[in-house]
Short mmCIF file of C-alpha atoms and ligand atoms in Angstrom, two decimals:
data_model
loop_
_atom_site.label_atom_id
_atom_site.label_comp_id
_atom_site.label_asym_id
_atom_site.label_seq_id
_atom_site.Cartn_x
_atom_site.Cartn_y
_atom_site.Cartn_z
CA UNK A 194 -9.38 5.69 -1.87
CA UNK A 195 -8.56 2.12 -1.44
CA UNK A 196 -7.43 1.45 2.39
CA UNK A 197 -8.82 -2.12 2.94
CA UNK A 198 -6.58 -2.79 6.05
CA UNK A 199 -3.48 -2.02 8.09
CA UNK A 200 -1.51 -4.06 5.18
CA UNK A 201 -2.91 -1.78 2.43
CA UNK A 202 -0.36 0.86 0.42
CA UNK A 203 -3.14 3.39 1.13
CA UNK A 204 -2.93 2.92 4.60
CA UNK A 205 1.15 3.64 4.66
CA UNK A 206 0.10 6.39 2.24
CA UNK A 207 -2.22 7.99 4.79
CA UNK A 208 0.35 7.76 7.94
CA UNK A 209 3.23 9.70 5.83
CA UNK A 210 0.36 12.07 4.94
CA UNK A 211 -1.02 12.34 8.39
CA UNK A 212 2.74 13.10 9.72
CA UNK A 213 2.99 15.65 7.10
CA UNK A 214 0.26 17.45 8.45
CA UNK A 215 -2.46 16.68 6.14
CA UNK A 216 -6.47 16.41 7.22
CA UNK A 217 -7.84 12.93 5.58
CA UNK A 218 -11.17 11.62 4.73
CA UNK A 219 -11.25 7.94 3.41
CA UNK A 220 -13.65 5.61 1.46
CA UNK A 221 -14.49 2.02 2.07
CA UNK A 222 -15.69 -0.68 0.20
CA UNK A 223 -19.55 -0.65 1.64
CA UNK A 224 -20.57 -3.65 3.59
CA UNK A 225 -23.45 -6.12 3.07
CA UNK A 226 -26.22 -5.37 4.44
CA UNK A 227 -26.46 -4.88 8.48
CA UNK A 228 -22.76 -5.84 8.63
CA UNK A 229 -19.84 -3.12 9.32
CA UNK A 230 -16.76 -5.02 8.61
CA UNK A 231 -15.49 -3.11 6.17
CA UNK A 232 -15.55 -0.35 7.71
CA UNK A 233 -14.24 -1.23 10.98
CA UNK A 234 -10.97 -2.19 8.97
CA UNK A 235 -10.81 1.31 7.14
CA UNK A 236 -11.55 2.99 10.39
CA UNK A 237 -8.47 0.89 12.43
CA UNK A 238 -6.47 2.76 10.01
CA UNK A 239 -8.35 6.14 9.45
CA UNK A 240 -9.37 6.84 13.45
CA UNK A 241 -6.20 7.28 14.77
CA UNK A 242 -4.96 9.46 12.05
CA UNK A 243 -7.54 11.69 12.74
CA UNK A 244 -9.93 11.36 10.30
CA UNK A 245 -12.32 13.84 9.37
CA UNK A 246 -15.11 11.40 7.02
CA UNK A 247 -15.08 7.70 6.90
CA UNK A 248 -17.68 7.05 3.74
CA UNK A 249 -18.47 3.99 1.31
CA UNK A 250 -17.64 4.11 -1.98
CA UNK A 251 -18.29 1.50 -4.52
CA UNK A 252 -16.29 2.69 -7.59
CA UNK A 253 -18.49 0.72 -10.17
CA UNK A 254 -21.32 2.85 -8.89
CA UNK A 255 -21.52 6.38 -10.19
CA UNK A 256 -24.31 7.20 -7.84
CA UNK A 257 -21.61 6.20 -4.86
CA UNK A 258 -18.84 8.37 -6.42
CA UNK A 259 -21.40 11.01 -6.72
CA UNK A 260 -22.30 10.75 -2.93
CA UNK A 261 -18.92 10.32 -2.00
CA UNK A 262 -17.69 12.98 -3.18
CA UNK A 263 -20.44 15.43 -2.49
CA UNK A 264 -19.85 14.33 1.10
CA UNK A 265 -16.37 15.50 0.66
CA UNK A 266 -17.27 18.89 -0.84
CA UNK A 267 -19.76 19.58 1.93
CA UNK A 268 -17.23 18.36 4.34
CA UNK A 269 -13.88 19.81 3.52
CA UNK A 270 -15.22 22.81 0.47
CA UNK A 271 -12.34 22.11 -1.51
CA UNK A 272 -9.43 19.73 -1.19
CA UNK A 273 -5.83 19.75 -2.16
CA UNK A 274 -5.17 16.08 -3.32
CA UNK A 275 -7.05 12.68 -3.85
CA UNK A 276 -4.69 9.14 -3.60
CA UNK A 277 -6.66 6.92 -5.62
CA UNK A 278 -5.01 3.16 -4.75
CA UNK A 279 -7.99 0.74 -6.07
CA UNK A 280 -7.60 -2.28 -8.02
CA UNK A 281 -9.81 -5.66 -8.56
CA UNK A 282 -9.54 -8.55 -11.07
CA UNK A 283 -12.23 -11.82 -10.65
CA UNK A 284 -9.38 -14.36 -9.31
CA UNK A 285 -10.15 -16.89 -12.08
CA UNK A 286 -9.57 -14.11 -15.05
CA UNK A 287 -6.05 -13.08 -12.97
CA UNK A 288 -5.26 -16.82 -12.17
CA UNK A 289 -5.27 -17.94 -15.70
CA UNK A 290 -3.37 -17.23 -19.21
CA UNK A 291 -3.94 -13.50 -20.27
CA UNK A 292 -5.44 -15.11 -23.57
CA UNK A 293 -7.58 -16.97 -21.20
CA UNK A 294 -9.13 -14.23 -19.78
CA UNK A 295 -13.41 -13.68 -20.25
CA UNK A 296 -14.50 -10.75 -21.54
CA UNK A 297 -16.90 -10.00 -18.37
CA UNK A 298 -13.58 -10.58 -16.39
CA UNK A 299 -11.69 -7.72 -18.43
CA UNK A 300 -14.40 -5.32 -18.37
CA UNK A 301 -14.88 -5.56 -14.33
CA UNK A 302 -11.04 -5.72 -13.81
CA UNK A 303 -10.74 -2.30 -16.50
CA UNK A 304 -13.81 -0.55 -14.67
CA UNK A 305 -12.63 -0.84 -11.10
CA UNK A 306 -9.03 -0.34 -11.76
CA UNK A 307 -8.76 2.18 -14.30
CA UNK A 308 -12.39 3.41 -15.42
CA UNK A 309 -12.60 4.58 -11.41
CA UNK A 310 -9.52 6.38 -11.60
CA UNK A 311 -10.78 8.38 -14.58
CA UNK A 312 -14.30 9.26 -12.74
CA UNK A 313 -12.81 9.66 -9.10
CA UNK A 314 -10.27 12.12 -10.89
CA UNK A 315 -12.91 14.22 -12.55
CA UNK A 316 -14.89 14.52 -9.20
CA UNK A 317 -12.01 15.48 -7.15
CA UNK A 318 -10.45 17.84 -9.75
CA UNK A 319 -14.28 19.53 -9.26
CA UNK A 320 -13.15 20.37 -5.73
CA UNK A 321 -9.57 21.18 -6.13
CA UNK A 322 -10.39 25.20 -6.59
CA UNK A 323 -6.98 26.29 -7.08
CA UNK A 324 -4.83 23.73 -7.93
CA UNK A 325 -4.36 20.05 -6.68
CA UNK A 326 -2.51 16.74 -7.38
CA UNK A 327 -3.71 13.31 -8.16
CA UNK A 328 -1.62 10.20 -7.38
CA UNK A 329 -2.67 6.45 -8.58
CA UNK A 330 -1.06 3.16 -7.82
CA UNK A 331 0.88 1.32 -10.73
CA UNK A 332 3.02 -1.57 -10.89
CA UNK A 333 5.79 -2.46 -13.28
CA UNK A 334 3.72 -5.29 -15.02
CA UNK A 335 2.12 -2.63 -17.19
CA UNK A 336 5.41 -1.79 -18.78
CA UNK A 337 6.63 -5.54 -19.31
CA UNK A 338 5.45 -8.56 -18.69
CA UNK A 339 5.61 -9.92 -15.27
CA UNK A 340 4.56 -13.66 -15.27
CA UNK A 341 1.54 -14.12 -13.01
CA UNK A 342 0.50 -9.89 -13.23
CA UNK A 343 -1.63 -11.35 -16.15
CA UNK A 344 -4.49 -9.11 -16.55
CA UNK A 345 -3.72 -6.72 -14.44
CA UNK A 346 -0.86 -5.86 -16.50
CA UNK A 347 -3.25 -4.67 -19.29
CA UNK A 348 -5.16 -2.84 -16.77
CA UNK A 349 -2.20 -0.77 -15.45
CA UNK A 350 -0.79 -0.17 -19.11
CA UNK A 351 -4.47 1.41 -19.59
CA UNK A 352 -4.13 3.24 -16.08
CA UNK A 353 -0.92 4.64 -17.08
CA UNK A 354 -1.82 5.91 -20.06
CA UNK A 355 -5.14 7.39 -18.40
CA UNK A 356 -3.03 9.14 -15.77
CA UNK A 357 -1.23 10.85 -18.63
CA UNK A 358 -4.42 11.99 -20.34
CA UNK A 359 -6.03 13.29 -17.29
CA UNK A 360 -2.59 15.03 -16.65
CA UNK A 361 -3.18 16.56 -19.98
CA UNK A 362 -6.89 17.50 -19.18
CA UNK A 363 -6.39 18.90 -15.51
CA UNK A 364 -3.05 20.99 -16.50
CA UNK A 365 -4.88 23.94 -17.55
CA UNK A 366 -6.66 23.67 -13.83
CA UNK A 367 -3.10 23.79 -11.96
CA UNK A 368 -3.89 20.02 -11.10
CA UNK A 369 -1.28 17.64 -11.54
CA UNK A 370 -1.56 13.65 -12.31
CA UNK A 371 1.10 11.23 -11.57
CA UNK A 372 1.62 7.24 -10.58
CA UNK A 373 3.87 6.08 -8.12
CA UNK A 374 5.04 2.21 -9.88
CA UNK A 375 5.96 0.56 -6.66
CA UNK A 376 7.55 -2.75 -6.20
CA UNK A 377 5.68 -5.74 -4.86
CA UNK A 378 4.24 -5.48 -1.18
CA UNK A 379 2.13 -8.59 0.49
CA UNK A 380 -1.31 -7.37 0.67
CA UNK A 381 -4.66 -8.47 0.25
CA UNK A 382 -4.91 -7.20 -3.42
CA UNK A 383 -1.10 -8.75 -4.26
CA UNK A 384 -2.22 -11.97 -2.74
CA UNK A 385 -4.01 -12.73 -5.91
CA UNK A 386 -1.15 -12.63 -8.35
CA UNK A 387 -0.06 -16.18 -8.66
CA UNK A 388 3.47 -16.95 -7.16
CA UNK A 389 3.54 -13.94 -5.33
CA UNK A 390 6.10 -15.08 -2.19
CA UNK A 391 8.64 -16.13 -4.97
CA UNK A 392 8.02 -13.28 -6.82
CA UNK A 393 9.08 -10.75 -3.78
CA UNK A 394 12.53 -13.12 -3.23
CA UNK A 395 13.42 -12.77 -6.81
CA UNK A 396 12.68 -8.95 -7.03
CA UNK A 397 14.48 -8.18 -4.11
CA UNK A 398 17.61 -10.14 -5.42
CA UNK A 399 17.21 -8.27 -8.86
CA UNK A 400 16.50 -4.94 -7.37
CA UNK A 401 20.06 -3.00 -7.73
CA UNK A 402 19.62 -1.92 -3.84
CA UNK A 403 18.52 -5.42 -3.21
CA UNK A 404 15.34 -4.83 -1.34
CA UNK A 405 11.70 -4.86 -1.45
CA UNK A 406 9.93 -1.70 -0.61
CA UNK A 407 7.49 -0.99 2.34
CA UNK A 408 4.07 0.89 2.41
CA UNK A 409 6.30 3.52 3.91
CA UNK A 410 8.29 3.92 0.85
CA UNK A 411 5.33 4.40 -1.24
CA UNK A 412 3.85 7.06 1.38
CA UNK A 413 7.00 9.18 1.26
CA UNK A 414 7.05 9.11 -2.41
CA UNK A 415 3.40 10.24 -2.79
CA UNK A 416 3.64 12.66 -0.12
CA UNK A 417 6.54 14.18 -2.38
CA UNK A 418 3.90 13.87 -5.35
CA UNK A 419 1.27 15.15 -3.75
CA UNK A 420 3.43 18.38 -2.06
CA UNK A 421 4.73 21.53 -3.89
CA UNK A 422 8.26 20.30 -3.52
CA UNK A 423 6.97 18.27 -6.85
CA UNK A 424 5.19 21.20 -8.45
CA UNK A 425 6.52 20.87 -11.89
CA UNK A 426 6.04 17.05 -12.29
CA UNK A 427 2.60 15.98 -14.03
CA UNK A 428 2.05 12.84 -16.10
CA UNK A 429 5.14 10.77 -14.48
CA UNK A 430 5.46 7.23 -13.31
CA UNK A 431 7.55 7.41 -10.31
CA UNK A 432 9.08 4.19 -9.60
CA UNK A 433 9.82 3.34 -5.94
CA UNK A 434 11.03 -0.15 -6.44
CA UNK A 435 14.66 0.34 -5.45
CA UNK A 436 15.80 0.21 -9.08
CA UNK A 437 14.17 -3.00 -10.27
CA UNK A 438 12.56 -1.48 -13.29
CA UNK A 439 16.07 -0.26 -14.69
CA UNK A 440 17.61 -4.22 -14.97
CA UNK A 441 17.51 -6.11 -18.34
CA UNK A 442 19.40 -8.93 -16.78
CA UNK A 443 18.95 -10.94 -13.55
CA UNK A 444 22.21 -8.66 -12.65
CA UNK A 445 23.45 -8.98 -8.83
CA UNK A 446 20.47 -11.89 -8.48
CA UNK A 447 23.27 -14.09 -10.19
CA UNK A 448 25.65 -13.45 -6.33
CA UNK A 449 22.64 -13.37 -4.39
CA UNK A 450 20.87 -16.29 -5.45
CA UNK A 451 24.26 -18.59 -5.65
CA UNK A 452 23.18 -18.91 -9.44
CA UNK A 453 26.39 -20.47 -11.52
CA UNK A 454 26.70 -19.84 -14.84
CA UNK A 455 26.94 -23.08 -16.57
CA UNK A 456 29.43 -22.05 -19.43
CA UNK A 457 33.32 -22.01 -19.01
N1 NAD B 214 1.00 -4.47 -3.62
C1 NAD B 214 1.64 -4.49 -4.60
O1 NAD B 214 2.48 -5.28 -4.80
C2 NAD B 214 1.14 -3.74 -5.37
C3 NAD B 214 2.10 -2.53 -6.52
C4 NAD B 214 1.80 -2.24 -7.08
C5 NAD B 214 0.84 -1.44 -7.29
N2 NAD B 214 -0.17 -1.95 -6.40
C6 NAD B 214 -1.60 -1.33 -6.44
O2 NAD B 214 -1.69 -0.51 -5.19
C7 NAD B 214 -3.04 -0.24 -5.13
C8 NAD B 214 -3.70 -0.75 -3.60
O3 NAD B 214 -3.33 -2.25 -3.47
P1 NAD B 214 -2.81 -2.84 -2.15
O4 NAD B 214 -1.86 -3.70 -2.91
O5 NAD B 214 -2.52 -2.33 -1.55
O6 NAD B 214 -4.13 -4.01 -1.76
P2 NAD B 214 -5.62 -3.58 -0.83
O7 NAD B 214 -6.29 -4.92 -1.21
O8 NAD B 214 -4.85 -3.35 0.16
O9 NAD B 214 -6.11 -2.15 -1.73
C9 NAD B 214 -6.90 -2.69 -2.85
C10 NAD B 214 -8.06 -1.85 -2.37
O10 NAD B 214 -9.20 -1.92 -3.87
C11 NAD B 214 -10.65 -1.65 -3.43
N3 NAD B 214 -11.36 -1.77 -4.36
C12 NAD B 214 -11.55 -3.14 -4.89
N4 NAD B 214 -12.74 -3.01 -5.48
C13 NAD B 214 -13.28 -1.89 -5.32
C14 NAD B 214 -14.79 -1.19 -5.62
N5 NAD B 214 -15.28 -1.92 -6.45
N6 NAD B 214 -14.89 0.38 -5.04
C15 NAD B 214 -13.98 0.22 -4.31
N7 NAD B 214 -12.87 0.08 -3.73
C16 NAD B 214 -12.59 -1.13 -4.02
C17 NAD B 214 -10.54 -2.48 -1.90
O11 NAD B 214 -11.45 -2.08 -0.80
C18 NAD B 214 -8.81 -2.18 -1.29
O12 NAD B 214 -9.18 -1.21 -0.11
C19 NAD B 214 -3.77 -1.30 -6.20
O13 NAD B 214 -3.79 -0.40 -7.58
C20 NAD B 214 -2.85 -2.00 -6.58
O14 NAD B 214 -2.52 -2.67 -8.29
C21 NAD B 214 0.22 -2.97 -5.68
#
């Protein structure tokens, strides 16, 4: 869930999963009456990967979620995994100081970016007969303050907490639940974050390995978390960010960006 176009993180994940032999189904944001732009964009990613199903699902609608997972159940019987790669906040509520976000903006952002994970996990778990694996996409801005990430940082903190509670709830059923905390990638969603290009450059300079991640990097880590190779791992936030999250100072960025100390 969460392919918008070929640049989406979920598209990179799907590509890796298909290469590893997974059978895939996709959701797309419903199109407005009489249009099929969203579906077409998702199909451009899904069809070449042999998608068995591409169906609309607006995660703010319980009826949509129910219908989507009912169709999944009818098509596949049982499923092994769910990838949740969905987030949204109204532009005016993320492009302002967090303290200026509106009640309505907060409600919408938390509903789409956090509750959708809780609801989708519930429905997916019902289709996972003898165990399974769920992965959601998070970002470091949920752990530490990242300027410009604002309200979405609050959502990611809640998402990571929801992930651990879901891991607790679903553990007895043999279902593992984890999050991938991906470094910044240029996508439709990330274009809403202020000063994103500057953030990319800074991120690569600070990350110990000196580069930014790709959707392939995130796809590989997600495939690991969905596979039996990570069979004892649940409730974990796996950072896929070339090490950015371990830093407590600019580190190598001082040389990389040619920053000189003003002290003798
Ligand atoms: N791009 C980054 O830098 C980055 C880094 C870390 C985590 N993430 C997270 O990865 C996930 C995917 O984002 P992305 O960067 O691939 O951008 P994206 O825009 O390609 O994906 C976001 C998806 O959310 C979907 N969505 C929004 N509202 C919806 C609704 N009401 N119902 C159903 N779907 C809805 C969109 O259709 C889209 O497919 C998000 O959770 C995002 O926060 C992104």
